[in-house]
XYZ file of N, CA, C and O in Angstrom:
864
model
N -43.184 -63.677 150.151
C -43.675 -63.651 151.538
C -45.218 -63.546 151.523
O -45.744 -62.632 150.840
N -45.858 -64.396 152.234
C -47.303 -64.369 152.279
C -47.762 -63.347 153.327
O -47.363 -63.423 154.531
N -48.581 -62.410 152.959
C -49.096 -61.396 153.875
C -50.224 -62.027 154.737
O -50.995 -62.799 154.255
N -50.271 -61.621 155.992
C -51.306 -62.120 156.876
C -52.689 -61.688 156.374
O -52.834 -60.519 155.876
N -53.651 -62.525 156.501
C -55.007 -62.210 156.106
C -55.916 -62.039 157.334
O -55.925 -62.911 158.195
N -56.627 -60.934 157.422
C -57.517 -60.754 158.583
C -58.629 -61.765 158.588
O -59.128 -62.168 157.569
N -58.961 -62.216 159.796
C -60.057 -63.156 159.933
C -61.407 -62.485 159.563
O -61.551 -61.288 159.758
N -62.335 -63.278 159.136
C -63.673 -62.730 158.874
C -64.273 -62.212 160.192
O -64.113 -62.811 161.252
N -64.997 -61.106 160.044
C -65.736 -60.553 161.194
C -64.817 -60.138 162.351
O -65.197 -60.124 163.509
N -63.568 -59.772 162.022
C -62.588 -59.465 163.071
C -63.021 -58.246 163.856
O -62.893 -58.194 165.105
N -63.575 -57.237 163.174
C -64.020 -56.044 163.919
C -65.180 -56.309 164.830
O -65.321 -55.727 165.878
N -66.018 -57.269 164.415
C -67.147 -57.660 165.289
C -66.652 -58.281 166.604
O -67.124 -57.970 167.698
N -65.576 -59.075 166.490
C -64.965 -59.705 167.674
C -64.350 -58.585 168.550
O -64.492 -58.594 169.774
N -63.682 -57.649 167.939
C -63.084 -56.552 168.692
C -64.115 -55.705 169.451
O -63.958 -55.462 170.624
N -65.163 -55.359 168.771
C -66.197 -54.490 169.424
C -66.944 -55.262 170.507
O -67.306 -54.694 171.515
N -67.100 -56.577 170.292
C -67.724 -57.374 171.381
C -66.865 -57.359 172.624
O -67.295 -57.196 173.775
N -65.529 -57.534 172.424
C -64.605 -57.507 173.552
C -64.619 -56.107 174.211
O -64.643 -56.014 175.424
N -64.563 -55.036 173.430
C -64.569 -53.717 173.999
C -65.847 -53.432 174.796
O -65.785 -52.815 175.884
N -66.959 -53.907 174.279
C -68.247 -53.708 175.007
C -68.229 -54.485 176.346
O -68.680 -53.970 177.358
N -67.721 -55.693 176.364
C -67.655 -56.458 177.563
C -66.676 -55.816 178.577
O -66.920 -55.787 179.776
N -65.567 -55.262 178.089
C -64.596 -54.600 178.975
C -65.204 -53.349 179.570
O -65.010 -53.084 180.750
N -65.940 -52.603 178.795
C -66.575 -51.395 179.300
C -67.703 -51.747 180.312
O -67.909 -51.013 181.279
N -68.370 -52.866 180.092
C -69.404 -53.295 181.030
C -68.791 -53.575 182.397
O -69.391 -53.304 183.441
N -67.565 -54.104 182.428
C -66.813 -54.314 183.709
C -66.587 -52.982 184.397
O -66.788 -52.867 185.623
N -66.225 -51.980 183.627
C -65.959 -50.663 184.215
C -67.215 -50.114 184.893
O -67.167 -49.622 186.032
N -68.327 -50.214 184.217
C -69.599 -49.709 184.801
C -70.010 -50.548 186.004
O -70.539 -49.979 187.011
N -69.797 -51.861 185.956
C -70.151 -52.721 187.088
C -69.329 -52.313 188.325
O -69.878 -52.233 189.468
N -68.040 -52.095 188.152
C -67.189 -51.666 189.284
C -67.610 -50.288 189.754
O -67.607 -50.020 190.955
N -67.877 -49.362 188.844
C -68.242 -48.007 189.173
C -69.532 -47.983 190.008
O -69.651 -47.193 190.953
N -70.451 -48.885 189.683
C -71.691 -48.953 190.408
C -71.624 -49.805 191.670
O -72.653 -50.036 192.355
N -70.453 -50.335 192.027
C -70.298 -51.057 193.282
C -70.814 -52.462 193.263
O -71.023 -53.066 194.316
N -70.955 -53.039 192.075
C -71.438 -54.412 191.987
C -70.334 -55.415 192.433
O -69.177 -55.186 192.154
N -70.718 -56.455 193.085
C -69.750 -57.431 193.551
C -69.262 -58.307 192.379
O -69.945 -58.467 191.358
N -68.041 -58.862 192.517
C -67.519 -59.784 191.495
C -68.328 -61.048 191.463
O -68.997 -61.398 192.424
N -68.304 -61.763 190.309
C -67.556 -61.455 189.089
C -68.268 -60.370 188.249
O -69.492 -60.307 188.264
N -67.457 -59.564 187.607
C -68.031 -58.463 186.804
C -68.273 -58.884 185.346
O -68.748 -58.058 184.563
N -67.914 -60.090 185.002
C -68.099 -60.569 183.616
C -68.265 -62.074 183.654
O -67.786 -62.756 184.539
N -69.017 -62.612 182.637
C -69.100 -64.047 182.502
C -68.059 -64.584 181.560
O -67.992 -65.782 181.256
N -67.135 -63.734 181.066
C -66.077 -64.108 180.178
C -64.903 -64.531 181.035
O -64.326 -63.768 181.801
N -64.425 -65.808 180.912
C -63.340 -66.307 181.770
C -62.024 -65.565 181.565
O -61.252 -65.402 182.545
N -61.755 -65.095 180.363
C -60.535 -64.324 180.127
C -60.592 -62.983 180.825
O -59.628 -62.548 181.502
N -61.694 -62.279 180.722
C -61.844 -60.972 181.365
C -61.913 -61.090 182.886
O -61.562 -60.211 183.622
N -62.367 -62.276 183.376
C -62.401 -62.478 184.810
C -60.990 -62.662 185.371
O -60.677 -62.201 186.460
N -60.110 -63.268 184.558
C -58.784 -63.679 185.102
C -57.664 -62.648 184.841
O -56.778 -62.479 185.664
N -57.770 -61.925 183.712
C -56.619 -61.070 183.283
C -57.042 -59.545 183.313
O -58.206 -59.228 183.187
N -56.030 -58.732 183.460
C -56.266 -57.280 183.425
C -56.103 -56.773 182.005
O -55.190 -57.196 181.279
N -56.961 -55.819 181.619
C -56.899 -55.175 180.321
C -57.041 -53.640 180.508
O -57.683 -53.214 181.509
N -56.471 -52.894 179.653
C -56.628 -51.446 179.698
C -58.137 -51.045 179.585
O -58.952 -51.804 179.040
N -58.476 -49.920 180.166
C -59.873 -49.436 179.984
C -60.117 -49.163 178.525
O -59.196 -48.826 177.755
N -61.342 -49.240 178.136
C -61.733 -48.908 176.757
C -61.405 -47.452 176.455
O -60.927 -47.093 175.392
N -61.730 -46.601 177.403
C -61.445 -45.158 177.265
C -60.260 -44.800 178.086
O -60.184 -44.977 179.299
N -59.241 -44.222 177.423
C -57.967 -43.911 178.052
C -58.138 -43.016 179.250
O -57.463 -43.157 180.256
N -59.051 -42.042 179.127
C -59.255 -41.090 180.205
C -59.771 -41.737 181.511
O -59.684 -41.161 182.583
N -60.211 -42.977 181.436
C -60.727 -43.647 182.639
C -59.601 -44.335 183.411
O -59.843 -44.774 184.546
N -58.445 -44.464 182.835
C -57.335 -45.103 183.521
C -56.939 -44.284 184.799
O -57.043 -43.069 184.829
N -56.450 -44.979 185.824
C -56.111 -44.362 187.099
C -55.154 -43.174 186.927
O -55.338 -42.130 187.513
N -54.082 -43.380 186.201
C -53.069 -42.330 186.064
C -53.629 -41.126 185.290
O -53.344 -39.987 185.586
N -54.412 -41.418 184.235
C -55.041 -40.341 183.457
C -55.997 -39.548 184.311
O -56.153 -38.350 184.177
N -56.755 -40.273 185.163
C -57.681 -39.609 186.049
C -56.943 -38.653 186.981
O -57.440 -37.529 187.276
N -55.843 -39.111 187.516
C -55.030 -38.283 188.369
C -54.534 -37.049 187.646
O -54.577 -35.910 188.141
N -54.025 -37.303 186.425
C -53.527 -36.205 185.565
C -54.589 -35.142 185.360
O -54.381 -33.940 185.501
N -55.820 -35.589 185.013
C -56.887 -34.654 184.691
C -57.228 -33.856 185.966
O -57.385 -32.646 185.945
N -57.410 -34.546 187.088
C -57.872 -33.944 188.285
C -56.818 -33.039 188.947
O -57.076 -31.930 189.337
N -55.592 -33.571 189.102
C -54.572 -32.887 189.898
C -53.599 -32.012 189.063
O -53.047 -31.114 189.639
N -53.416 -32.366 187.816
C -52.441 -31.621 187.011
C -53.124 -30.673 186.051
O -52.857 -29.467 186.035
N -54.032 -31.194 185.216
C -54.765 -30.332 184.263
C -55.687 -29.305 184.948
O -55.748 -28.149 184.515
N -56.332 -29.751 186.044
C -57.290 -28.878 186.712
C -57.019 -28.730 188.219
O -57.909 -28.615 188.998
N -55.723 -28.687 188.538
C -55.347 -28.432 189.948
C -55.715 -27.025 190.361
O -55.951 -26.130 189.523
N -55.734 -26.772 191.643
C -56.222 -25.485 192.173
C -55.124 -24.416 192.257
O -55.415 -23.280 192.526
N -53.889 -24.767 192.028
C -52.805 -23.781 192.160
C -52.853 -22.791 190.986
O -53.169 -23.128 189.851
N -52.568 -21.569 191.310
C -52.455 -20.497 190.313
C -51.172 -20.718 189.477
O -50.123 -20.972 190.058
N -51.295 -20.563 188.156
C -50.120 -20.774 187.328
C -50.316 -20.121 185.983
O -51.429 -19.822 185.589
N -49.230 -19.963 185.254
C -49.277 -19.416 183.882
C -49.583 -20.578 182.928
O -49.416 -21.735 183.266
N -50.020 -20.261 181.694
C -50.165 -21.310 180.713
C -48.900 -22.113 180.432
O -48.953 -23.311 180.268
N -47.746 -21.439 180.534
C -46.472 -22.131 180.341
C -46.250 -23.128 181.466
O -45.780 -24.279 181.187
N -46.519 -22.752 182.714
C -46.385 -23.657 183.838
C -47.321 -24.856 183.662
O -46.938 -26.003 183.955
N -48.543 -24.578 183.267
C -49.536 -25.663 183.087
C -49.064 -26.650 182.030
O -49.157 -27.886 182.216
N -48.540 -26.135 180.920
C -48.080 -27.034 179.860
C -46.843 -27.841 180.348
O -46.778 -29.038 180.117
N -45.939 -27.141 181.026
C -44.742 -27.858 181.578
C -45.191 -28.964 182.528
O -44.649 -30.100 182.475
N -46.137 -28.712 183.377
C -46.572 -29.727 184.335
C -47.174 -30.948 183.636
O -46.948 -32.073 184.004
N -47.963 -30.704 182.573
C -48.572 -31.785 181.828
C -47.510 -32.595 181.116
O -47.531 -33.898 181.164
N -46.585 -31.950 180.489
C -45.532 -32.628 179.753
C -44.667 -33.439 180.702
O -44.313 -34.572 180.434
N -44.305 -32.830 181.840
C -43.400 -33.531 182.797
C -44.135 -34.691 183.397
O -43.573 -35.760 183.528
N -45.413 -34.500 183.796
C -46.124 -35.602 184.434
C -46.219 -36.798 183.485
O -45.970 -37.957 183.875
N -46.585 -36.572 182.219
C -46.702 -37.695 181.304
C -45.370 -38.337 181.019
O -45.337 -39.544 180.763
N -44.297 -37.601 181.052
C -42.998 -38.222 180.826
C -42.706 -39.277 181.846
O -42.197 -40.367 181.487
N -43.023 -38.968 183.103
C -42.764 -39.965 184.176
C -43.961 -40.910 184.336
O -43.740 -42.088 184.672
N -45.159 -40.402 184.106
C -46.405 -41.225 184.181
C -46.467 -41.998 185.463
O -46.938 -43.115 185.524
N -46.014 -41.359 186.548
C -46.002 -42.072 187.839
C -46.496 -41.093 188.944
O -45.833 -40.070 189.213
N -47.600 -41.409 189.549
C -48.217 -40.544 190.545
C -47.263 -40.315 191.696
O -47.127 -39.170 192.175
N -46.536 -41.361 192.122
C -45.621 -41.239 193.270
C -44.497 -40.237 193.006
O -44.074 -39.495 193.891
N -44.020 -40.192 191.744
C -43.003 -39.223 191.376
C -43.566 -37.827 191.452
O -42.859 -36.937 192.032
N -44.731 -37.616 190.976
C -45.344 -36.256 190.977
C -45.577 -35.772 192.415
O -45.254 -34.673 192.766
N -46.098 -36.681 193.235
C -46.363 -36.279 194.635
C -45.059 -36.069 195.399
O -44.954 -35.204 196.253
N -44.016 -36.826 195.041
C -42.687 -36.577 195.641
C -42.131 -35.239 195.255
O -41.577 -34.518 196.088
N -42.288 -34.836 193.987
C -41.835 -33.533 193.536
C -42.628 -32.409 194.247
O -41.998 -31.400 194.709
N -43.864 -32.575 194.408
C -44.706 -31.573 195.068
C -44.313 -31.460 196.549
O -44.300 -30.339 197.097
N -44.016 -32.555 197.156
C -43.577 -32.523 198.579
C -42.222 -31.834 198.714
O -42.075 -30.979 199.623
N -41.283 -32.102 197.862
C -39.950 -31.479 197.938
C -39.950 -29.996 197.568
O -39.223 -29.201 198.134
N -40.792 -29.635 196.613
C -40.854 -28.251 196.143
C -41.849 -27.433 196.864
O -41.898 -26.206 196.814
N -42.782 -28.048 197.583
C -43.868 -27.343 198.293
C -45.016 -27.062 197.448
O -45.976 -26.426 197.932
N -45.020 -27.451 196.178
C -46.106 -27.190 195.238
C -45.738 -27.931 193.952
O -44.708 -28.562 193.833
N -46.619 -27.777 192.958
C -46.303 -28.394 191.629
C -45.117 -27.667 191.011
O -44.986 -26.418 191.192
N -44.275 -28.345 190.262
C -43.117 -27.684 189.676
C -43.470 -26.665 188.612
O -44.504 -26.792 187.906
N -42.755 -25.577 188.527
C -42.970 -24.536 187.622
C -41.752 -24.333 186.703
O -40.691 -24.935 186.926
N -41.940 -23.510 185.686
C -40.766 -23.194 184.800
C -39.670 -22.485 185.528
O -38.477 -22.669 185.182
N -39.961 -21.769 186.568
C -38.958 -21.140 187.385
C -38.088 -22.245 188.067
O -36.878 -22.117 188.181
N -38.767 -23.260 188.569
C -38.031 -24.414 189.147
C -37.113 -25.111 188.113
O -36.052 -25.528 188.441
N -37.653 -25.216 186.893
C -36.850 -25.808 185.844
C -35.638 -24.953 185.533
O -34.510 -25.465 185.368
N -35.826 -23.611 185.487
C -34.743 -22.711 185.164
C -33.672 -22.648 186.240
O -32.465 -22.632 185.979
N -34.155 -22.628 187.517
C -33.229 -22.445 188.640
C -32.460 -23.695 189.037
O -31.459 -23.644 189.749
N -32.904 -24.868 188.560
C -32.283 -26.132 188.928
C -32.989 -26.815 190.057
O -32.651 -27.961 190.417
N -34.022 -26.232 190.651
C -34.720 -26.859 191.774
C -35.451 -28.105 191.311
O -35.548 -29.076 192.091
N -35.994 -28.056 190.107
C -36.703 -29.222 189.581
C -35.785 -30.397 189.382
O -36.087 -31.510 189.838
N -34.596 -30.140 188.813
C -33.610 -31.203 188.609
C -33.193 -31.768 189.950
O -33.067 -32.977 190.167
N -32.873 -30.916 190.948
C -32.413 -31.336 192.200
C -33.502 -32.210 192.913
O -33.121 -33.202 193.578
N -34.712 -31.799 192.760
C -35.805 -32.619 193.418
C -35.859 -33.967 192.806
O -36.030 -35.000 193.518
N -35.701 -34.109 191.472
C -35.687 -35.379 190.836
C -34.528 -36.233 191.275
O -34.622 -37.422 191.538
N -33.326 -35.606 191.397
C -32.125 -36.326 191.872
C -32.358 -36.801 193.289
O -32.038 -37.944 193.636
N -32.954 -35.967 194.141
C -33.233 -36.373 195.515
C -34.190 -37.512 195.586
O -34.057 -38.460 196.370
N -35.202 -37.496 194.747
C -36.134 -38.642 194.653
C -35.445 -39.937 194.217
O -35.653 -41.007 194.745
N -34.589 -39.796 193.208
C -33.832 -40.944 192.707
C -32.928 -41.542 193.766
O -32.720 -42.757 193.809
N -32.368 -40.701 194.641
C -31.465 -41.166 195.695
C -32.171 -42.030 196.710
O -31.553 -42.733 197.498
N -33.548 -41.885 196.790
C -34.284 -42.739 197.712
C -34.543 -44.104 197.130
O -35.214 -44.936 197.815
N -34.006 -44.383 195.973
C -34.176 -45.656 195.253
C -35.621 -45.938 194.858
O -35.984 -47.144 194.776
N -36.375 -44.911 194.660
C -37.744 -45.066 194.218
C -37.749 -44.943 192.677
O -37.078 -44.022 192.190
N -38.541 -45.755 191.965
C -38.594 -45.622 190.512
C -39.158 -44.253 190.130
O -40.181 -43.781 190.731
N -38.520 -43.602 189.199
C -38.999 -42.259 188.716
C -40.030 -42.450 187.638
O -40.969 -41.649 187.516
N -39.877 -43.501 186.839
C -40.715 -43.704 185.656
C -41.685 -44.865 185.866
O -41.412 -45.771 186.617
N -42.796 -44.799 185.128
C -43.747 -45.910 185.141
C -43.073 -47.111 184.431
O -42.183 -46.962 183.632
N -43.578 -48.318 184.825
C -43.149 -49.516 184.084
C -44.188 -49.952 183.040
O -44.092 -51.047 182.530
N -45.187 -49.077 182.781
C -46.236 -49.436 181.873
C -45.749 -49.367 180.439
O -46.338 -50.010 179.536
N -44.728 -48.547 180.138
C -44.198 -48.500 178.813
C -42.744 -48.048 178.892
O -42.304 -47.517 179.906
N -42.002 -48.240 177.798
C -40.573 -47.954 177.741
C -40.336 -46.661 176.995
O -40.804 -46.496 175.862
N -39.642 -45.764 177.649
C -39.329 -44.472 177.000
C -37.994 -44.562 176.256
O -37.080 -45.304 176.669
N -37.853 -43.785 175.248
C -36.543 -43.637 174.559
C -35.500 -43.149 175.589
O -35.747 -42.219 176.344
N -34.336 -43.807 175.653
C -33.375 -43.481 176.697
C -32.023 -43.151 176.106
O -30.977 -43.307 176.763
N -31.973 -42.686 174.850
C -30.641 -42.368 174.298
C -30.096 -41.076 174.947
O -30.826 -40.302 175.524
N -28.788 -40.871 174.821
C -28.078 -39.777 175.488
C -28.148 -38.510 174.635
O -27.115 -37.928 174.287
N -29.346 -38.084 174.253
C -29.519 -37.017 173.291
C -28.909 -35.719 173.707
O -28.466 -34.910 172.904
N -28.865 -35.445 175.025
C -28.368 -34.142 175.524
C -27.036 -34.338 176.304
O -26.611 -33.399 177.004
N -26.461 -35.527 176.218
C -25.169 -35.729 176.841
C -25.128 -35.707 178.333
O -24.077 -35.473 178.961
N -26.247 -35.967 179.033
C -26.354 -35.888 180.472
C -26.025 -37.223 181.180
O -25.984 -37.295 182.395
N -25.944 -38.308 180.410
C -25.550 -39.570 180.971
C -26.680 -40.415 181.569
O -26.713 -41.618 181.384
N -27.628 -39.785 182.226
C -28.778 -40.520 182.836
C -30.057 -40.052 182.129
O -30.202 -38.897 181.755
N -31.003 -41.011 182.043
C -32.255 -40.713 181.362
C -32.977 -39.527 181.997
O -33.445 -38.638 181.288
N -33.082 -39.515 183.289
C -33.819 -38.434 183.954
C -33.158 -37.091 183.730
O -33.885 -36.079 183.564
N -31.850 -37.023 183.653
C -31.158 -35.758 183.426
C -31.277 -35.366 181.991
O -31.359 -34.130 181.677
N -31.323 -36.289 181.086
C -31.594 -35.948 179.678
C -32.974 -35.418 179.502
O -33.182 -34.509 178.678
N -33.943 -35.912 180.247
C -35.263 -35.351 180.173
C -35.349 -33.933 180.721
O -36.062 -33.071 180.196
N -34.615 -33.699 181.766
C -34.582 -32.314 182.288
C -33.986 -31.377 181.231
O -34.518 -30.271 180.986
N -32.907 -31.819 180.563
C -32.347 -31.008 179.508
C -33.325 -30.832 178.336
O -33.406 -29.745 177.709
N -34.081 -31.884 178.037
C -35.096 -31.783 177.000
C -36.132 -30.772 177.364
O -36.523 -29.910 176.506
N -36.632 -30.758 178.599
C -37.635 -29.814 179.035
C -37.102 -28.367 178.866
O -37.806 -27.477 178.414
N -35.828 -28.133 179.263
C -35.232 -26.811 179.091
C -35.207 -26.380 177.660
O -35.495 -25.214 177.356
N -34.814 -27.289 176.801
C -34.774 -27.019 175.376
C -36.161 -26.678 174.819
O -36.362 -25.732 174.094
N -37.158 -27.484 175.216
C -38.516 -27.295 174.709
C -39.080 -25.946 175.143
O -39.669 -25.216 174.325
N -38.937 -25.607 176.418
C -39.640 -24.401 176.952
C -38.815 -23.154 176.851
O -39.424 -22.065 176.749
N -37.500 -23.214 176.902
C -36.672 -21.993 176.856
C -36.038 -21.697 175.522
O -35.932 -20.540 175.142
N -35.668 -22.695 174.801
C -35.022 -22.525 173.510
C -36.025 -22.489 172.338
O -35.947 -21.676 171.437
N -37.003 -23.425 172.418
C -37.927 -23.639 171.257
C -39.264 -22.999 171.474
O -40.109 -23.104 170.591
N -39.524 -22.425 172.681
C -40.799 -21.731 172.951
C -41.971 -22.630 172.575
O -42.887 -22.225 171.885
N -41.976 -23.831 173.160
C -43.087 -24.753 172.837
C -44.444 -24.244 173.264
O -45.472 -24.535 172.653
N -44.481 -23.402 174.307
C -45.745 -22.894 174.797
C -46.514 -22.146 173.739
O -47.667 -22.393 173.450
N -45.818 -21.179 173.085
C -46.436 -20.395 172.047
C -46.838 -21.291 170.888
O -47.944 -21.116 170.327
N -46.037 -22.216 170.512
C -46.306 -23.108 169.362
C -47.528 -23.983 169.624
O -48.367 -24.210 168.733
N -47.628 -24.480 170.855
C -48.809 -25.347 171.200
C -50.043 -24.496 171.238
O -51.118 -24.909 170.711
N -49.992 -23.379 171.936
C -51.212 -22.569 172.108
C -51.711 -21.988 170.762
O -52.868 -21.677 170.595
N -50.828 -21.813 169.809
C -51.208 -21.268 168.505
C -51.476 -22.358 167.474
O -51.812 -22.052 166.320
N -51.385 -23.623 167.841
C -51.636 -24.712 166.944
C -53.088 -24.718 166.460
O -53.978 -24.392 167.239
N -53.277 -24.980 165.177
C -54.625 -24.969 164.584
C -55.312 -26.347 164.640
O -56.541 -26.420 164.458
N -54.558 -27.406 164.832
C -55.174 -28.722 164.875
C -54.437 -29.615 165.886
O -53.313 -29.305 166.290
N -55.069 -30.732 166.233
C -54.449 -31.674 167.127
C -53.220 -32.355 166.434
O -52.229 -32.588 167.098
N -53.285 -32.476 165.121
C -52.147 -33.015 164.383
C -50.940 -32.096 164.481
O -49.828 -32.534 164.571
N -51.228 -30.796 164.469
C -50.131 -29.825 164.547
C -49.501 -29.892 165.949
O -48.279 -29.815 166.148
N -50.311 -30.072 167.028
C -49.791 -30.243 168.378
C -48.909 -31.469 168.412
O -47.737 -31.407 168.940
N -49.348 -32.576 167.820
C -48.548 -33.762 167.773
C -47.235 -33.504 167.024
O -46.185 -33.931 167.471
N -47.313 -32.755 165.923
C -46.111 -32.485 165.145
C -45.128 -31.658 165.888
O -43.896 -31.875 165.753
N -45.555 -30.699 166.691
C -44.621 -29.921 167.476
C -43.896 -30.811 168.471
O -42.701 -30.726 168.603
N -44.614 -31.662 169.176
C -44.024 -32.561 170.158
C -43.036 -33.517 169.443
O -41.965 -33.779 169.910
N -43.479 -34.019 168.296
C -42.716 -35.049 167.608
C -41.399 -34.474 167.034
O -40.484 -35.214 166.722
N -41.292 -33.152 166.947
C -40.083 -32.542 166.461
C -38.909 -32.579 167.434
O -37.766 -32.278 167.083
N -39.181 -32.922 168.722
C -38.137 -32.860 169.734
C -37.459 -34.246 169.902
O -38.130 -35.307 169.747
N -36.179 -34.273 170.289
C -35.527 -35.543 170.634
C -36.253 -36.245 171.772
O -36.832 -35.557 172.619
N -36.165 -37.532 171.800
C -36.807 -38.399 172.801
C -38.303 -38.461 172.720
O -38.975 -39.081 173.526
N -38.868 -37.809 171.687
C -40.321 -37.844 171.488
C -40.638 -38.628 170.183
O -40.578 -38.052 169.116
N -40.973 -39.872 170.395
C -41.337 -40.694 169.221
C -42.841 -40.628 168.970
O -43.551 -39.783 169.578
N -43.350 -41.500 168.106
C -44.773 -41.490 167.806
C -45.650 -41.648 169.006
O -46.632 -40.906 169.179
N -45.347 -42.597 169.848
C -46.186 -42.959 170.990
C -46.283 -41.761 171.978
O -47.391 -41.304 172.295
N -45.134 -41.293 172.434
C -45.177 -40.227 173.477
C -45.679 -38.924 172.918
O -46.327 -38.154 173.631
N -45.477 -38.640 171.670
C -45.950 -37.432 171.085
C -47.492 -37.418 171.053
O -48.119 -36.379 171.415
N -48.086 -38.542 170.698
C -49.538 -38.571 170.666
C -50.137 -38.604 172.071
O -51.102 -37.942 172.352
N -49.536 -39.440 172.978
C -50.033 -39.480 174.318
C -50.017 -38.108 174.995
O -50.968 -37.663 175.670
N -48.960 -37.374 174.814
C -48.794 -36.075 175.439
C -49.755 -35.082 174.759
O -50.338 -34.196 175.480
N -49.939 -35.144 173.441
C -50.911 -34.279 172.798
C -52.281 -34.438 173.349
O -53.035 -33.473 173.589
N -52.672 -35.698 173.571
C -54.018 -35.972 174.143
C -54.108 -35.454 175.582
O -55.140 -34.859 175.989
N -53.054 -35.596 176.330
C -53.058 -35.068 177.717
C -53.228 -33.566 177.715
O -54.011 -32.992 178.521
N -52.543 -32.828 176.823
C -52.665 -31.395 176.744
C -54.132 -31.049 176.359
O -54.703 -30.057 176.791
N -54.673 -31.880 175.454
C -56.014 -31.612 174.997
C -57.079 -31.815 176.091
O -58.209 -31.320 175.995
N -56.745 -32.584 177.142
C -57.658 -32.744 178.289
C -57.766 -31.391 179.024
O -58.776 -31.195 179.748
N -56.771 -30.568 178.976
C -56.734 -29.330 179.747
C -57.481 -28.219 179.028
O -58.046 -28.428 177.948
N -57.465 -27.002 179.581
C -58.097 -25.865 178.986
C -57.190 -25.158 178.000
O -57.562 -24.124 177.449
N -55.957 -25.629 177.814
C -55.005 -24.929 176.964
C -55.385 -25.042 175.505
O -55.228 -24.099 174.723
N -55.913 -26.212 175.079
C -56.371 -26.422 173.703
C -57.622 -27.186 173.765
O -57.957 -27.780 174.802
N -58.361 -27.271 172.648
C -59.650 -27.970 172.662
C -59.927 -28.461 171.213
O -60.616 -27.826 170.462
N -59.421 -29.658 170.909
C -59.676 -30.265 169.582
C -60.408 -31.570 169.769
O -60.349 -32.187 170.811
N -61.092 -31.964 168.720
C -61.765 -33.238 168.737
C -60.784 -34.376 168.566
O -59.920 -34.320 167.669
N -60.886 -35.418 169.411
C -59.996 -36.575 169.265
C -60.333 -37.388 168.021
O -59.601 -38.287 167.648
N -61.486 -37.096 167.431
C -61.869 -37.780 166.176
C -61.156 -37.214 164.940
O -61.259 -37.803 163.870
N -60.478 -36.098 165.121
C -59.829 -35.458 163.985
C -58.519 -36.111 163.567
O -58.142 -36.106 162.404
N -57.793 -36.691 164.586
C -56.460 -37.192 164.261
C -56.080 -38.223 165.338
O -56.360 -38.051 166.520
N -55.410 -39.294 164.904
C -54.888 -40.275 165.883
C -53.628 -40.906 165.343
O -53.358 -40.908 164.156
N -52.841 -41.424 166.278
C -51.712 -42.275 165.971
C -51.940 -43.582 166.707
O -51.700 -43.672 167.932
N -52.468 -44.558 166.037
C -52.926 -45.754 166.713
C -51.812 -46.627 167.225
O -51.995 -47.408 168.177
N -50.641 -46.580 166.660
C -49.522 -47.417 167.084
C -48.607 -47.747 165.912
O -48.809 -47.211 164.803
N -47.594 -48.571 166.158
C -46.659 -48.874 165.070
C -47.363 -49.541 163.882
O -48.319 -50.280 164.038
C-alpha cells in the first residue's frame, strides 16, 4: 500500500488560509461591509473560526456558563460546564434555565429535576443536541435513550466517581483530559473539548500549548 505524501509547502497553504479566515473575523467584528475576503471560496462557504473560543456557542459558554452571575459551588460550576458541552445547544440550556428557574445544579441532578426538565424539553419536539457533531449514543447505562444515558453518566461522574475533586486536583491539562476520557460515552473528541471548556473557567488554569488532541 502506497502511503500518501504531503504536498510541498502544505503548512504554508494552511497558514495562509487561517490568516485569511481570521481577517474575515476582524472585518466582521469591525463592522465592515461584505465582501470580507477576496477569496471566492471564503466568500461562498462557511468555515469554523480560527480560534475555537470565538465561536458563537463557545462565547455563550464562556459568558453565561463559565462566568455567569449565579452563586454556585465549584461542583455546580463543573456540572454546568460538562452538561452544557454535552448538549452544545444554547436553546437547550436556556430551556433548562426557564424550567428550573436558574442554571441546573447538582441538587437538581440528584433529585431528578434536571432529568425531568430534559424530558419536558424533549416532549416539545425540540432538538436537545447540536447537529454540529455526533456524540456516542450507545446504551452504556441501560436507559434506552441517549439523553437519559447522559443523565445517568452525569450522576456516575459527580456522585460515584467524585469528578469534581479529581478535576480540581489535576496537575496538568492532560490529566484533566484523562479523567474525562475514563468515563463511558467520553471519547477522544468530547474529552478534549470538555477539558478546554473547563479550562476557560476559573476552576483550572493550564496553558493550551501544553497538550492537545488534534483529532483522529
